[in-house]
PDB file of C-alpha atoms and ligand atoms in Angstrom:
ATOM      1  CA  UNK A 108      17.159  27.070  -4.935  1.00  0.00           C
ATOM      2  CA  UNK A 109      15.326  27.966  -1.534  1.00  0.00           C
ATOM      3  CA  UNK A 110      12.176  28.682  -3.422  1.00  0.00           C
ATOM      4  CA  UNK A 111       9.147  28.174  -0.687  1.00  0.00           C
ATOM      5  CA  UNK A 112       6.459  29.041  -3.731  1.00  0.00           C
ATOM      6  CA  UNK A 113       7.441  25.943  -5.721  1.00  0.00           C
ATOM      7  CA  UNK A 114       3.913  25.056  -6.538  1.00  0.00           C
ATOM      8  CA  UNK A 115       1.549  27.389  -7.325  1.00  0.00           C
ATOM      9  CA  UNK A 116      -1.779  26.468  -5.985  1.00  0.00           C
ATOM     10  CA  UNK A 117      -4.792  27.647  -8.637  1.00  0.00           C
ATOM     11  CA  UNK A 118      -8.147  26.499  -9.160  1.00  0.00           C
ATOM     12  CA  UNK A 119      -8.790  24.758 -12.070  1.00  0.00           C
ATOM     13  CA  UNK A 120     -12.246  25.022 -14.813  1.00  0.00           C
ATOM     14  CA  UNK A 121     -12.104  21.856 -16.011  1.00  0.00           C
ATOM     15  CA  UNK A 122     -14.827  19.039 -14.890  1.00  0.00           C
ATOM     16  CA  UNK A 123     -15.781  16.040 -15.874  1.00  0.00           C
ATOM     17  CA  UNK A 124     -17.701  17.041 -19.006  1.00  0.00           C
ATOM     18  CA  UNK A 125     -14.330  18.066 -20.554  1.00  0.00           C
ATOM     19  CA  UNK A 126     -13.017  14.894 -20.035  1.00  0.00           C
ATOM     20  CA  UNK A 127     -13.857  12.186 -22.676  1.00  0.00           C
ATOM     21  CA  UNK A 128     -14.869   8.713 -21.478  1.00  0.00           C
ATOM     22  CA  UNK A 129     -13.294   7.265 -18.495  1.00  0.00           C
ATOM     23  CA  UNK A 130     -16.760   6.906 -16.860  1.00  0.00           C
ATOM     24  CA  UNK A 131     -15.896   3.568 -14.703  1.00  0.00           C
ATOM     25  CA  UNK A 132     -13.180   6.012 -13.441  1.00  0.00           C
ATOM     26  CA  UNK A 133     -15.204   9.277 -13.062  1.00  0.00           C
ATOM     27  CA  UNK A 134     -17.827   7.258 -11.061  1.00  0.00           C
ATOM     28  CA  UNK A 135     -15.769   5.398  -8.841  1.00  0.00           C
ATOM     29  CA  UNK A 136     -13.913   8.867  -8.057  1.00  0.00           C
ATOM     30  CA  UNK A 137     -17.623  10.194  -7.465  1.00  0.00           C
ATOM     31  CA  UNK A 138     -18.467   7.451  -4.999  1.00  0.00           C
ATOM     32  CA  UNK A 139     -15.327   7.954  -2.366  1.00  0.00           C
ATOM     33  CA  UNK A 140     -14.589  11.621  -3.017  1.00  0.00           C
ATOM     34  CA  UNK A 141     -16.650  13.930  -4.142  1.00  0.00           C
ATOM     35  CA  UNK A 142     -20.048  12.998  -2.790  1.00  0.00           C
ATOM     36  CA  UNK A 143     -18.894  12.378   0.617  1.00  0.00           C
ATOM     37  CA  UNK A 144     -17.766  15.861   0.382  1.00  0.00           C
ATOM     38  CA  UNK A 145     -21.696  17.029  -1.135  1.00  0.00           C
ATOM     39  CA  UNK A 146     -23.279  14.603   1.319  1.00  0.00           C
ATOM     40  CA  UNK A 147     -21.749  13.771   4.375  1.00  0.00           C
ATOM     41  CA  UNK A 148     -24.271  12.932   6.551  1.00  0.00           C
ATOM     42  CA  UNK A 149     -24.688   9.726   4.504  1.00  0.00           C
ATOM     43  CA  UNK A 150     -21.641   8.883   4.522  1.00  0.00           C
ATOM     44  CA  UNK A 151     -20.504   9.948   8.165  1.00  0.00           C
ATOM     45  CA  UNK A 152     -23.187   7.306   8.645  1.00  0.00           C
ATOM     46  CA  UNK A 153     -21.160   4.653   7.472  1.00  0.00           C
ATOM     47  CA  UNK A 154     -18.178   5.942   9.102  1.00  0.00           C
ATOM     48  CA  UNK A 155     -16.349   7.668   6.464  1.00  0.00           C
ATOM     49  CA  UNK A 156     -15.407  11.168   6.193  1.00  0.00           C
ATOM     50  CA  UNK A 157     -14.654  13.219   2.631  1.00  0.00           C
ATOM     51  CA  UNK A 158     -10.755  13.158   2.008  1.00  0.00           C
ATOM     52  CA  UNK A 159      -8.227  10.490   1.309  1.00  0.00           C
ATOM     53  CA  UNK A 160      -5.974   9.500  -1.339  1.00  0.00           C
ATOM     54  CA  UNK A 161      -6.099   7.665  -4.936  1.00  0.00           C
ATOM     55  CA  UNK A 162      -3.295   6.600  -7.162  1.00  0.00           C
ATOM     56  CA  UNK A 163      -3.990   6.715 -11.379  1.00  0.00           C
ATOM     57  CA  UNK A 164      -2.235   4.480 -13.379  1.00  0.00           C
ATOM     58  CA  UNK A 165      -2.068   3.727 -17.040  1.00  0.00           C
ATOM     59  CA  UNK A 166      -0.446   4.876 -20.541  1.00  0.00           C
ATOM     60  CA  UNK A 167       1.080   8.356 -20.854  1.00  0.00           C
ATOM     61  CA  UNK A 168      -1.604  10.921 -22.342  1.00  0.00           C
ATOM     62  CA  UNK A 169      -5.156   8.984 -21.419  1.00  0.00           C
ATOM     63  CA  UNK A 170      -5.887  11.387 -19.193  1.00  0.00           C
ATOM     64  CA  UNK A 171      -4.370  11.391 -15.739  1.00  0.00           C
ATOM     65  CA  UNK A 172      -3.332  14.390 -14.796  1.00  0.00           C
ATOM     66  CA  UNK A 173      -6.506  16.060 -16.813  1.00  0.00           C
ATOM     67  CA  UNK A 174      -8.443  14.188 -14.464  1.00  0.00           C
ATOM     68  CA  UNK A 175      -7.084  15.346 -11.325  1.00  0.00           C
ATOM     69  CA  UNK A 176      -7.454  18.531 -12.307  1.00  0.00           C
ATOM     70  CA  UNK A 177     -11.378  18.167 -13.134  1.00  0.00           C
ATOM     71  CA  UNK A 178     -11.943  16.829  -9.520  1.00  0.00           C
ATOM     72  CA  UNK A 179     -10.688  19.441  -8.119  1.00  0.00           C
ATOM     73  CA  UNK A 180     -13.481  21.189 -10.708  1.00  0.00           C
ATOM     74  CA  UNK A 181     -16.215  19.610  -9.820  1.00  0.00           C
ATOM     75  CA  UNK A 182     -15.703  20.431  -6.067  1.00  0.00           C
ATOM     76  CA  UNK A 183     -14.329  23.905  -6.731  1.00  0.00           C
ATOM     77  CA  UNK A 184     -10.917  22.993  -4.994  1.00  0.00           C
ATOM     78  CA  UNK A 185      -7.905  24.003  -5.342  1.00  0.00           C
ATOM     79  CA  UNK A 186      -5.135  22.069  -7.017  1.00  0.00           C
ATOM     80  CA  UNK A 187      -1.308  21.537  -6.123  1.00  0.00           C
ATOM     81  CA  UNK A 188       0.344  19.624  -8.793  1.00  0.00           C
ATOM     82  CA  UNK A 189       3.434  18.394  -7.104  1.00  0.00           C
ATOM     83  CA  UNK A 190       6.378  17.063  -9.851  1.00  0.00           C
ATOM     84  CA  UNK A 191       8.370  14.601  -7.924  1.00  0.00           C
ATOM     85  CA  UNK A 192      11.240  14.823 -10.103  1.00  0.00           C
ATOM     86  CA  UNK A 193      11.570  18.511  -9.328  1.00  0.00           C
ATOM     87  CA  UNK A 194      11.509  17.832  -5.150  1.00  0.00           C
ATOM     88  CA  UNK A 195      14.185  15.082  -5.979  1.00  0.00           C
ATOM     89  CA  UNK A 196      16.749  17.601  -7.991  1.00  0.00           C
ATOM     90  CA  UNK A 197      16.714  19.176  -4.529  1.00  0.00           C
ATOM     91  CA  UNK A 198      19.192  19.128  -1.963  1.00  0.00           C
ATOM     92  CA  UNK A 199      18.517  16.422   0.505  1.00  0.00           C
ATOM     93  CA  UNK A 200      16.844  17.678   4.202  1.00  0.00           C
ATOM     94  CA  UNK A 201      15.461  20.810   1.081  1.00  0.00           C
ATOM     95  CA  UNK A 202      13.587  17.935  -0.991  1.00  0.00           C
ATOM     96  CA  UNK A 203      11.919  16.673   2.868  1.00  0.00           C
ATOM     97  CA  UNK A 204      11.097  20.912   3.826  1.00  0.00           C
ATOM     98  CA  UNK A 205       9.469  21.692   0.468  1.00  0.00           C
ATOM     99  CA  UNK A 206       7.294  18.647   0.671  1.00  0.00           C
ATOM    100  CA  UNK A 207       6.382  19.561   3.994  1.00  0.00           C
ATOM    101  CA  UNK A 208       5.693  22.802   2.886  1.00  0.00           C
ATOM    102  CA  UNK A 209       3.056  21.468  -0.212  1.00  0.00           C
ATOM    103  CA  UNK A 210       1.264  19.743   2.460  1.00  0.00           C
ATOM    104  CA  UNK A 211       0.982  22.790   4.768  1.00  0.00           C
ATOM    105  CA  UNK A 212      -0.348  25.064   1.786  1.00  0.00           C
ATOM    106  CA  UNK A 213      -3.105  22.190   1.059  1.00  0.00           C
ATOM    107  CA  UNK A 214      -4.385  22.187   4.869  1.00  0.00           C
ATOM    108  CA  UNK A 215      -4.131  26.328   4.772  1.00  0.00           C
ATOM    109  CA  UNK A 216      -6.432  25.580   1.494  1.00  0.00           C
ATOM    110  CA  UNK A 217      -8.897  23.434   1.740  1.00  0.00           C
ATOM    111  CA  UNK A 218     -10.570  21.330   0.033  1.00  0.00           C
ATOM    112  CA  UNK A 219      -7.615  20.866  -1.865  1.00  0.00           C
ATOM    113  CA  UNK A 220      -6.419  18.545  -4.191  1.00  0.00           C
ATOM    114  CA  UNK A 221      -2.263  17.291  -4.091  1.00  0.00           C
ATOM    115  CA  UNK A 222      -1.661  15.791  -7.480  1.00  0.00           C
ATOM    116  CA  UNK A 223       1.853  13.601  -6.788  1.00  0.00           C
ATOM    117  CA  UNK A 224       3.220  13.270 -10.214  1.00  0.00           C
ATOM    118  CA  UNK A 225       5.647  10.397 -11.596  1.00  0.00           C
ATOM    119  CA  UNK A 226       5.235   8.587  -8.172  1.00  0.00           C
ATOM    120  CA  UNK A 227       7.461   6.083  -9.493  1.00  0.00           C
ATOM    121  CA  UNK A 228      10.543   8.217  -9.602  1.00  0.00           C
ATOM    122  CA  UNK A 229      10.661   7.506  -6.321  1.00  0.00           C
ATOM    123  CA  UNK A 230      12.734   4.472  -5.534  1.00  0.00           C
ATOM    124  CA  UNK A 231      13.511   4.100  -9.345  1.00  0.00           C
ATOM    125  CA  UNK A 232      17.280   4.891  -9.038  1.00  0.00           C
ATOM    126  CA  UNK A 233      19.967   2.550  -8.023  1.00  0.00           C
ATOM    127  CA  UNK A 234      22.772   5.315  -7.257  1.00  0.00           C
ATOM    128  CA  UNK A 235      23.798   4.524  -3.653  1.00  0.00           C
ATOM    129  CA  UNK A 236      23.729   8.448  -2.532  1.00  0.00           C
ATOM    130  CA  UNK A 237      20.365   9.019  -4.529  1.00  0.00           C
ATOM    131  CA  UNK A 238      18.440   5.647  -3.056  1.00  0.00           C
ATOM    132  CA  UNK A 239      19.090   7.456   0.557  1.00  0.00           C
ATOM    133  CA  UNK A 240      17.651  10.488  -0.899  1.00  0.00           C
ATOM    134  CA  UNK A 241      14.642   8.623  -2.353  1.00  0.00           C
ATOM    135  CA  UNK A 242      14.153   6.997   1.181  1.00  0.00           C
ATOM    136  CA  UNK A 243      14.259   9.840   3.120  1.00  0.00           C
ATOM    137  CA  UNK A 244      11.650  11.425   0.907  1.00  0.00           C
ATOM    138  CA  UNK A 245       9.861   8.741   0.790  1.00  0.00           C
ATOM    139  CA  UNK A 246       9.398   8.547   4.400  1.00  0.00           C
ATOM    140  CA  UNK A 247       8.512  12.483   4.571  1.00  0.00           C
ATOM    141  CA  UNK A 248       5.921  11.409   1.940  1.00  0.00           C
ATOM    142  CA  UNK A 249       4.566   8.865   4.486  1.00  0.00           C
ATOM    143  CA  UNK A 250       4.850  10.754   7.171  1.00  0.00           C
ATOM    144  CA  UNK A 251       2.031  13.720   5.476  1.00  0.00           C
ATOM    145  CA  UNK A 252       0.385  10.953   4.282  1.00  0.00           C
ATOM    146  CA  UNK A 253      -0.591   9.154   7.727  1.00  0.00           C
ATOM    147  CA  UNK A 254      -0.382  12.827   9.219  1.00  0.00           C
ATOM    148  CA  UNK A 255      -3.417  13.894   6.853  1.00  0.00           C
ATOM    149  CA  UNK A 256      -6.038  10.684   7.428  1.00  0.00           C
ATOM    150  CA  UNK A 257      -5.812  11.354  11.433  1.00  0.00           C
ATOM    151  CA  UNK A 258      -6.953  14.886  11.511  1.00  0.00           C
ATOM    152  CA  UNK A 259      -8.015  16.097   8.266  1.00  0.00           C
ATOM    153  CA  UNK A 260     -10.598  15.750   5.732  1.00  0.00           C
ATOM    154  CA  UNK A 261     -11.086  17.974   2.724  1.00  0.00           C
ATOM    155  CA  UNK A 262      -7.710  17.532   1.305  1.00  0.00           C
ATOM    156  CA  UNK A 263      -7.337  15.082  -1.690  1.00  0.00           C
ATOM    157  CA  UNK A 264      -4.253  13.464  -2.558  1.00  0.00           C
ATOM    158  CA  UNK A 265      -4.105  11.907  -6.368  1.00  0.00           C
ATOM    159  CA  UNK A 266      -1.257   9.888  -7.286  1.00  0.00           C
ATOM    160  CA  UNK A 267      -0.366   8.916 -10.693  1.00  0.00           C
ATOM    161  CA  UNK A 268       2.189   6.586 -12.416  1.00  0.00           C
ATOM    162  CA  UNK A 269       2.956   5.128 -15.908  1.00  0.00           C
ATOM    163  CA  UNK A 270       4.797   2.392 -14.210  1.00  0.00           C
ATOM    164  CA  UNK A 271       2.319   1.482 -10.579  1.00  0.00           C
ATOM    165  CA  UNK A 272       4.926  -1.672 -10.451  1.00  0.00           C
ATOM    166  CA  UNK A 273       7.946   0.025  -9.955  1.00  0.00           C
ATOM    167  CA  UNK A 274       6.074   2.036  -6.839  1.00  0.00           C
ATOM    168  CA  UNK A 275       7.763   1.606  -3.650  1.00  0.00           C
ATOM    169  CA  UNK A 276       5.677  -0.427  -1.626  1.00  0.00           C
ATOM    170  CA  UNK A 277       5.007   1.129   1.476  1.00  0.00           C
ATOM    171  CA  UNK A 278       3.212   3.932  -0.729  1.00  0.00           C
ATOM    172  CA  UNK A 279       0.347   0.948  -0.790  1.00  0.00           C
ATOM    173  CA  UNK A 280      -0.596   0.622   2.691  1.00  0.00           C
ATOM    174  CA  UNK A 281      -4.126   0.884   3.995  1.00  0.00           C
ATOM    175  CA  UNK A 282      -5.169   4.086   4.359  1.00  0.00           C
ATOM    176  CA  UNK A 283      -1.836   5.771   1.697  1.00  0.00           C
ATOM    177  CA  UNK A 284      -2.683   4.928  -1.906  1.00  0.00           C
ATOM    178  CA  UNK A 285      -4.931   2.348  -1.255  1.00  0.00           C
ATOM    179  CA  UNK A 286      -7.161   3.002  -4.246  1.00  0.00           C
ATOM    180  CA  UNK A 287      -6.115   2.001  -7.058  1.00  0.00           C
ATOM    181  CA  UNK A 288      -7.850   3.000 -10.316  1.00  0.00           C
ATOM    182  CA  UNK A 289      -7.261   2.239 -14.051  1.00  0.00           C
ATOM    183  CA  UNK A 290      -6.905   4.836 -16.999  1.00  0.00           C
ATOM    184  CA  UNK A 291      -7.177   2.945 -19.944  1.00  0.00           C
ATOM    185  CA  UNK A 292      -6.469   4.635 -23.057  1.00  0.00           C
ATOM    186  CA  UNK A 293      -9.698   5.506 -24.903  1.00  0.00           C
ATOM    187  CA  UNK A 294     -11.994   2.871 -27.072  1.00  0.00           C
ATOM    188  CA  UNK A 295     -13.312   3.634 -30.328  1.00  0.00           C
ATOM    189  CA  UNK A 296     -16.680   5.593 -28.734  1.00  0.00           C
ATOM    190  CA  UNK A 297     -14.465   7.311 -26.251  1.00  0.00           C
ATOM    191  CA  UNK A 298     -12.116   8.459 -29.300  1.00  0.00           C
ATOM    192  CA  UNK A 299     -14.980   9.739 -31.095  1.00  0.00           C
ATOM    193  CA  UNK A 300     -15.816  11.867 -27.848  1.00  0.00           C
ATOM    194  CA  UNK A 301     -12.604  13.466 -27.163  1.00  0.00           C
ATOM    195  CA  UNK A 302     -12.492  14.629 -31.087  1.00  0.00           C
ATOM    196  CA  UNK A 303     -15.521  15.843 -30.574  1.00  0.00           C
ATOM    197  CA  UNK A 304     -14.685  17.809 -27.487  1.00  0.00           C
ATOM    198  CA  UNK A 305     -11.971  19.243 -28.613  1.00  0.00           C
ATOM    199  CA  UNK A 306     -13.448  20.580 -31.901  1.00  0.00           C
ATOM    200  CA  UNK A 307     -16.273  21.746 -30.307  1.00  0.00           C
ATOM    201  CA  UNK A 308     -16.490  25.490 -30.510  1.00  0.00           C
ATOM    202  CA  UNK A 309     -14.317  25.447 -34.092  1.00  0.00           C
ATOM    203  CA  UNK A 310     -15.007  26.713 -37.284  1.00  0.00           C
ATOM    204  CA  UNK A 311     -16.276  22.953 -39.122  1.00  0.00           C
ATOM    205  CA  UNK A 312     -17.432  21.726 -42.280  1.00  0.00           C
ATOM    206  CA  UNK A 313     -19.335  18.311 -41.914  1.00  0.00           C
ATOM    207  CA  UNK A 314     -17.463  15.783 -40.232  1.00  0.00           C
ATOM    208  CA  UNK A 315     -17.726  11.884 -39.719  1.00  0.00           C
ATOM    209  CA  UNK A 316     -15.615  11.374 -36.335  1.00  0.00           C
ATOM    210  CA  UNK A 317     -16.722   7.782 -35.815  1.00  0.00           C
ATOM    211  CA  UNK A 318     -15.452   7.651 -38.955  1.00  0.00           C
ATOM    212  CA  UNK A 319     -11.650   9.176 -37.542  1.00  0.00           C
ATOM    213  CA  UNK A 320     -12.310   7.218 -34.476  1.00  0.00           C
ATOM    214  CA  UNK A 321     -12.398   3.990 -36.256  1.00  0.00           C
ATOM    215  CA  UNK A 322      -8.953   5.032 -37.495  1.00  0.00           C
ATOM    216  CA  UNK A 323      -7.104   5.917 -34.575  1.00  0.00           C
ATOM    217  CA  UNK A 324      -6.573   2.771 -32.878  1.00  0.00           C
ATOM    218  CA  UNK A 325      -4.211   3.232 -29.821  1.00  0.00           C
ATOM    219  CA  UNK A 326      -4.345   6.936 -30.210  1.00  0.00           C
ATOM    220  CA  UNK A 327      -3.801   8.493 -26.822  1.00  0.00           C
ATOM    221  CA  UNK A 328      -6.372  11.694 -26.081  1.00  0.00           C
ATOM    222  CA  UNK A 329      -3.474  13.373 -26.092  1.00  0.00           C
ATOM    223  CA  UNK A 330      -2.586  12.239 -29.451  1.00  0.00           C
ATOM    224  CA  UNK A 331      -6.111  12.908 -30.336  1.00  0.00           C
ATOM    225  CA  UNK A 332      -5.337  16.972 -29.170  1.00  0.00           C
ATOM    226  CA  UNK A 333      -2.797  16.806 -31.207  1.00  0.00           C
ATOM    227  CA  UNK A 334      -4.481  15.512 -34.281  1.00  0.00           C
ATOM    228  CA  UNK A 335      -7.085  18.455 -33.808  1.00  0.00           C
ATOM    229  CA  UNK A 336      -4.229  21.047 -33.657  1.00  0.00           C
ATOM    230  CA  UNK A 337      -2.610  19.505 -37.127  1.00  0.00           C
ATOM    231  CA  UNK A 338      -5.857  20.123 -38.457  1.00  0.00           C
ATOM    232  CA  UNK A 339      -6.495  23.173 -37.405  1.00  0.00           C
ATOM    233  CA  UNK A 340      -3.295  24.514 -38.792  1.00  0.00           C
ATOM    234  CA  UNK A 341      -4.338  23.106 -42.011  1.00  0.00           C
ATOM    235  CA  UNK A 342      -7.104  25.013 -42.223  1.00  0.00           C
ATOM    236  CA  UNK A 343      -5.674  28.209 -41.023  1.00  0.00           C
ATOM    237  CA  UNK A 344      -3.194  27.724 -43.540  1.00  0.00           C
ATOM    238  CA  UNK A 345      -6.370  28.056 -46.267  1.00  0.00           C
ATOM    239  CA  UNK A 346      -7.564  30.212 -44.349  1.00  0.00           C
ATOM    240  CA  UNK A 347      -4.537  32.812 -44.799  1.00  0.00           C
ATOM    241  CA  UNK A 348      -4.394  31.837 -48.643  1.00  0.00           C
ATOM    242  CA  UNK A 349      -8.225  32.271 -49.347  1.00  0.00           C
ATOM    243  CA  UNK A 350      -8.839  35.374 -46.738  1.00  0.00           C
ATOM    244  CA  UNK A 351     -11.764  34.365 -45.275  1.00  0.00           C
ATOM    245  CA  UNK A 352     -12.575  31.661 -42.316  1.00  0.00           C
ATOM    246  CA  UNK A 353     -12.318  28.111 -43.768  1.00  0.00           C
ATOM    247  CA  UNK A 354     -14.143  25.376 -41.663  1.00  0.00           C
ATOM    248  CA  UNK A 355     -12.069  22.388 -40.711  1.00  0.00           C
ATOM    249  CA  UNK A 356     -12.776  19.300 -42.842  1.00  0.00           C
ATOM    250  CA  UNK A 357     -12.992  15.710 -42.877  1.00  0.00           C
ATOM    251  CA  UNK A 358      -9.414  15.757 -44.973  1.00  0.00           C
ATOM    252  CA  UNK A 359      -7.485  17.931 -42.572  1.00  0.00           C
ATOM    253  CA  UNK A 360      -7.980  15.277 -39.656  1.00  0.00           C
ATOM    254  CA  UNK A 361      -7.512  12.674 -41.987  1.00  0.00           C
ATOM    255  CA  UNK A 362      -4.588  14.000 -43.001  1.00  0.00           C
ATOM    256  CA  UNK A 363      -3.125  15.083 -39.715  1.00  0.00           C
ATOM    257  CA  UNK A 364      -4.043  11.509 -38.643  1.00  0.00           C
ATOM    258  CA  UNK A 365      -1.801  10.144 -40.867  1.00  0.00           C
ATOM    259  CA  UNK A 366       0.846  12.304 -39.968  1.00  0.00           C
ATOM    260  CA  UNK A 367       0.943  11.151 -35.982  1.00  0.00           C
ATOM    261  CA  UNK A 368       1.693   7.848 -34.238  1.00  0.00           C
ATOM    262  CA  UNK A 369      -0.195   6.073 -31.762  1.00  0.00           C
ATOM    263  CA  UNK A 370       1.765   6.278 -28.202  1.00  0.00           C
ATOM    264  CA  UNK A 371      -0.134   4.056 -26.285  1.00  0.00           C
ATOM    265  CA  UNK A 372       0.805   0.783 -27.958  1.00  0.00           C
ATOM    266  CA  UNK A 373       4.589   0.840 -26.775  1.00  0.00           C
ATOM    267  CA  UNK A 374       3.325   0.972 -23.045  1.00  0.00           C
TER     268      UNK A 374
HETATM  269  P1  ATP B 983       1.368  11.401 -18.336  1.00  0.00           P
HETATM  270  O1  ATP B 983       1.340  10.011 -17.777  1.00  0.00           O
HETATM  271  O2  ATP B 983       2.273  11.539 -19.517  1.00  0.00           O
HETATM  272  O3  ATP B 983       1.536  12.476 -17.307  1.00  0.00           O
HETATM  273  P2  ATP B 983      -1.496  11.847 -18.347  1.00  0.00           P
HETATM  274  O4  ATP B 983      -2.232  10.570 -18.310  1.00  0.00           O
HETATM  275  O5  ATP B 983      -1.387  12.638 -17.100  1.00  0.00           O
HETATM  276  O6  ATP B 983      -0.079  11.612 -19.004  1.00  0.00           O
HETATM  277  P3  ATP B 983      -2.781  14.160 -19.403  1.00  0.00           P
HETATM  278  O7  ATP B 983      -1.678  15.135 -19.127  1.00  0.00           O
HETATM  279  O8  ATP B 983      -3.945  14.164 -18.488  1.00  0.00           O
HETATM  280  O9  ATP B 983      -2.170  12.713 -19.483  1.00  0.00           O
HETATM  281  O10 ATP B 983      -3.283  14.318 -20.893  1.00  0.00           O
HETATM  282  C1  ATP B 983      -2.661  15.190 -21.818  1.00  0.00           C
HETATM  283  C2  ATP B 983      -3.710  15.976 -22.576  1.00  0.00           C
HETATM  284  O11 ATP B 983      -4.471  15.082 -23.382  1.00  0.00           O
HETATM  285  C3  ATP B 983      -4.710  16.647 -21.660  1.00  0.00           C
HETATM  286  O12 ATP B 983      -4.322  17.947 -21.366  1.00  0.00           O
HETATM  287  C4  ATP B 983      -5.999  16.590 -22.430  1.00  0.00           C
HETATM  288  O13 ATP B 983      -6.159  17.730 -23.210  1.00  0.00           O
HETATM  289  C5  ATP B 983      -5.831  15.412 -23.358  1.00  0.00           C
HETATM  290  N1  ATP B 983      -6.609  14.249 -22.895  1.00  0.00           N
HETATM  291  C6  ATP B 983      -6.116  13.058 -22.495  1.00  0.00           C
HETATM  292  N2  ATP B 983      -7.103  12.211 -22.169  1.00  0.00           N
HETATM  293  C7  ATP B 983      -8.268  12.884 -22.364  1.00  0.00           C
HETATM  294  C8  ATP B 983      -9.646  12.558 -22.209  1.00  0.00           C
HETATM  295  N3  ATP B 983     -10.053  11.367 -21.785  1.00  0.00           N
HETATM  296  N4  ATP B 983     -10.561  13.498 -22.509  1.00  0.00           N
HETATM  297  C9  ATP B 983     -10.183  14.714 -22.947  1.00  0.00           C
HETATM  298  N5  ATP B 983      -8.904  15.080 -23.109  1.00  0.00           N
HETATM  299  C10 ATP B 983      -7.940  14.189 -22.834  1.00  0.00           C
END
């Protein structure tokens, strides 16, 4: 594999009306990288310039990676989703050349946001050969890192992690992934919002999603997607049958509810 195109860099439509909740989060991103970008002359006043680096944590599904990807929305960037597990399969000396690479790519197009996937599959194996690996990539990781806050601003690097305790330490130095920021997996209200986002647009019949809400403890959003697209086969399914466009109703997500598990709770 000598594949120098190993991320596709795109620009993504989401923003943060798409995504559900999560306001602490969406504010706190606001505050240290989006308006310093908007309004830097207020914040060059306090001595900080628009750029830097943030690392997600929290449940699988709530919403990290969507996230990223509706920063880089709201400041019409463009987005490099780097998988860390894919650099690592790599050869090592490739694994340090192709992160390089990624980095190069963001400066060439900025502003630019580097979403660092399953940071903690770095320095999660205990295999002699692949710890050295891990290290050296580490370090390369490092290396871009402290490279990028002395001479650039505009590009955005977002960490994320299920598990930010298993994250190799160094990462957490001043001025690396220093931020540190919480997605919690959605609350009853914030439930009833991402149903409602993602049915919006739909064929409906009447539908009580506080009601659902109420129902889906420790549903993940991504659960939440899915429960939408059970019901939304169900009604295609009359739909097909009757011949004419049947609205989805309160039964189908009930029903499609039932069907699903909660993912968040074994986290
Ligand atoms: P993982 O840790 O497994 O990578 P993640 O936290 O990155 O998970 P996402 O990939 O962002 O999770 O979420 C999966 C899908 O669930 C998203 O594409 C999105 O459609 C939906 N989703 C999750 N959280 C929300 C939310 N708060 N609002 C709207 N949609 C959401």
């Amino acid at each position: 594999k000598n594949d120098k195109t190993l991320v596709e860099s795109e620009k993504p439509k989401e923003t943060f009306a798409d995504v559900g909740g999560l306001e602490e989060v969406k504010k706190k991103i606001r505050l240290n990288f989006i308006l310093p970008l908007q309004q830097p002359e207020i914040f060059k006043a306090y001595g900080k310039e628009a750029g830097g680096s943030l690392l997600l944590y929290g449940p699988p599904g709530c919403g990290k990676t969507f996230l990223a990807r509706a920063v880089a929305g709201e400041i019409d960037a463009h987005f490099l989703h780097i998988e860390l597990q894919a650099i690592l399969s790599m050869y090592v000396g490739e694994s340090e050349h192709n992160l390089h690479d990624l980095f190069e790519k963001a400066r060439e197009n900025k502003p630019c946001i580097i979403f660092i996937d399953e940071l903690d599959a770095l320095g999660g194996s205990r295999h002699q050969m692949r710890q050295h690996h891990d290290r050296m990539l580490v370090n390369q990781l490092l290396l871009e890192l402290d490279g990028l806050q002395t001479f650039n601003d505009q590009v955005f690097i977002i960490g994320a992690t299920n598990t930010p305790w298993y994250l190799d330490s160094a990462l957490r130095r001043p001025g690396r992934f220093d931020h540190l920021l919480f997605v919690p997996p959605p609350e009853e209200p914030e439930r009833s919002t991402i149903l409602n986002l993602k049915l919006a647009g739909k064929p409906l019949d009447k539908l009580d999603t506080a009601k659902l809400a109420k129902d889906s403890k420790h549903f993940s959003g991504a659960d939440l997607e899915q429960v939408v697209k059970d019901a939304v086969e169900l009604a295609l399914e009359r739909t097909m049958e009757v011949g004419s466009i049947q609205p989805i109703r309160q039964d189908d997500l009930k029903e499609a509810l039932k069907r699903r598990k909660p993912t968040t709770l074994e986290w």
